[in-house]
C-alpha cells in the first residue's frame, strides 16, 4: 500500500519518509522502535506528526495484505 493512503499524512511528511527510503506501508510497518524514534525526530522538526497513528494503520494494512496473500497461496 502506498503511504498516501494513511490518514492525515501530509505531502511534506510523505516526501521525508520517501527520502528515508520508506516508500510504502509495509516498510513503515516493519520499522524498529529505534528507527521510528529517528523518523519522529526528523519529521517533527516543524510540527507534531501522528507517526504512531500512521504506523498502527500501516501495520493493519500490512497484516491484511499478508492474510489475503495467505488465503490466495
PDB file of C-alpha atoms in Angstrom:
ATOM      1  CA  UNK A   1       0.000   0.000   0.000  1.00  0.00           C
ATOM      2  CA  UNK A   2       1.168   3.491  -0.794  1.00  0.00           C
ATOM      3  CA  UNK A   3       1.922   5.781   2.134  1.00  0.00           C
ATOM      4  CA  UNK A   4      -0.550   8.368   0.888  1.00  0.00           C
ATOM      5  CA  UNK A   5      -3.393   6.028   1.858  1.00  0.00           C
ATOM      6  CA  UNK A   6      -2.639   6.810   5.515  1.00  0.00           C
ATOM      7  CA  UNK A   7      -4.983   9.378   7.015  1.00  0.00           C
ATOM      8  CA  UNK A   8      -3.574  12.772   7.918  1.00  0.00           C
ATOM      9  CA  UNK A   9      -0.231  12.271   6.155  1.00  0.00           C
ATOM     10  CA  UNK A  10       0.814  15.487   4.510  1.00  0.00           C
ATOM     11  CA  UNK A  11       2.959  15.980   1.435  1.00  0.00           C
ATOM     12  CA  UNK A  12       5.994  17.184   3.403  1.00  0.00           C
ATOM     13  CA  UNK A  13       5.968  14.143   5.716  1.00  0.00           C
ATOM     14  CA  UNK A  14       5.402  11.828   2.781  1.00  0.00           C
ATOM     15  CA  UNK A  15       8.394  13.323   0.987  1.00  0.00           C
ATOM     16  CA  UNK A  16      10.607  12.994   4.090  1.00  0.00           C
ATOM     17  CA  UNK A  17       9.611   9.346   4.545  1.00  0.00           C
ATOM     18  CA  UNK A  18      10.422   8.653   0.899  1.00  0.00           C
ATOM     19  CA  UNK A  19      13.795  10.390   1.297  1.00  0.00           C
ATOM     20  CA  UNK A  20      14.471   7.996   4.196  1.00  0.00           C
ATOM     21  CA  UNK A  21      13.706   5.059   1.900  1.00  0.00           C
ATOM     22  CA  UNK A  22      10.259   4.305   3.309  1.00  0.00           C
ATOM     23  CA  UNK A  23       8.162   4.009   0.190  1.00  0.00           C
ATOM     24  CA  UNK A  24       5.126   2.016   1.335  1.00  0.00           C
ATOM     25  CA  UNK A  25       3.068   0.994   4.359  1.00  0.00           C
ATOM     26  CA  UNK A  26       4.765  -2.375   4.632  1.00  0.00           C
ATOM     27  CA  UNK A  27       8.163  -0.722   5.073  1.00  0.00           C
ATOM     28  CA  UNK A  28       6.808   1.667   7.695  1.00  0.00           C
ATOM     29  CA  UNK A  29       5.102  -1.210   9.496  1.00  0.00           C
ATOM     30  CA  UNK A  30       8.376  -3.120   9.878  1.00  0.00           C
ATOM     31  CA  UNK A  31      10.453  -0.241  11.281  1.00  0.00           C
ATOM     32  CA  UNK A  32      12.117  -0.910  14.610  1.00  0.00           C
ATOM     33  CA  UNK A  33      11.412   1.249  17.660  1.00  0.00           C
ATOM     34  CA  UNK A  34      14.755   2.977  17.195  1.00  0.00           C
ATOM     35  CA  UNK A  35      14.019   3.691  13.527  1.00  0.00           C
ATOM     36  CA  UNK A  36      10.622   5.117  14.482  1.00  0.00           C
ATOM     37  CA  UNK A  37      12.232   7.390  17.077  1.00  0.00           C
ATOM     38  CA  UNK A  38      14.630   8.692  14.440  1.00  0.00           C
ATOM     39  CA  UNK A  39      11.791   9.193  11.947  1.00  0.00           C
ATOM     40  CA  UNK A  40       9.742  11.042  14.562  1.00  0.00           C
ATOM     41  CA  UNK A  41      12.641  13.416  15.258  1.00  0.00           C
ATOM     42  CA  UNK A  42      13.188  14.062  11.553  1.00  0.00           C
ATOM     43  CA  UNK A  43       9.516  14.558  10.737  1.00  0.00           C
ATOM     44  CA  UNK A  44       8.587  16.692  13.688  1.00  0.00           C
ATOM     45  CA  UNK A  45      11.114  19.485  13.234  1.00  0.00           C
ATOM     46  CA  UNK A  46       8.338  21.824  12.113  1.00  0.00           C
ATOM     47  CA  UNK A  47       5.233  20.290  13.674  1.00  0.00           C
ATOM     48  CA  UNK A  48       3.888  17.375  15.643  1.00  0.00           C
ATOM     49  CA  UNK A  49       3.043  14.471  13.368  1.00  0.00           C
ATOM     50  CA  UNK A  50       0.847  11.490  14.257  1.00  0.00           C
ATOM     51  CA  UNK A  51       3.551   8.925  13.466  1.00  0.00           C
ATOM     52  CA  UNK A  52       2.180   6.372  15.937  1.00  0.00           C
ATOM     53  CA  UNK A  53      -1.214   6.550  14.221  1.00  0.00           C
ATOM     54  CA  UNK A  54       0.407   6.100  10.805  1.00  0.00           C
ATOM     55  CA  UNK A  55       2.441   3.112  11.985  1.00  0.00           C
ATOM     56  CA  UNK A  56      -0.637   1.473  13.508  1.00  0.00           C
ATOM     57  CA  UNK A  57      -2.573   1.946  10.265  1.00  0.00           C
ATOM     58  CA  UNK A  58       0.385   0.721   8.194  1.00  0.00           C
ATOM     59  CA  UNK A  59       0.702  -2.412  10.351  1.00  0.00           C
ATOM     60  CA  UNK A  60      -3.005  -3.078   9.997  1.00  0.00           C
ATOM     61  CA  UNK A  61      -2.797  -2.757   6.209  1.00  0.00           C
ATOM     62  CA  UNK A  62       0.291  -4.976   6.099  1.00  0.00           C
ATOM     63  CA  UNK A  63      -1.462  -7.661   8.176  1.00  0.00           C
ATOM     64  CA  UNK A  64      -4.496  -7.523   5.892  1.00  0.00           C
ATOM     65  CA  UNK A  65      -2.268  -7.928   2.850  1.00  0.00           C
ATOM     66  CA  UNK A  66      -0.418 -10.823   4.470  1.00  0.00           C
ATOM     67  CA  UNK A  67      -3.696 -12.549   5.385  1.00  0.00           C
ATOM     68  CA  UNK A  68      -5.016 -12.100   1.863  1.00  0.00           C
ATOM     69  CA  UNK A  69      -1.815 -13.491   0.392  1.00  0.00           C
ATOM     70  CA  UNK A  70      -2.007 -16.496   2.728  1.00  0.00           C
ATOM     71  CA  UNK A  71      -5.539 -17.250   1.552  1.00  0.00           C
ATOM     72  CA  UNK A  72      -4.531 -16.991  -2.110  1.00  0.00           C
ATOM     73  CA  UNK A  73      -1.489 -19.240  -1.707  1.00  0.00           C
TER      74      UNK A  73
END
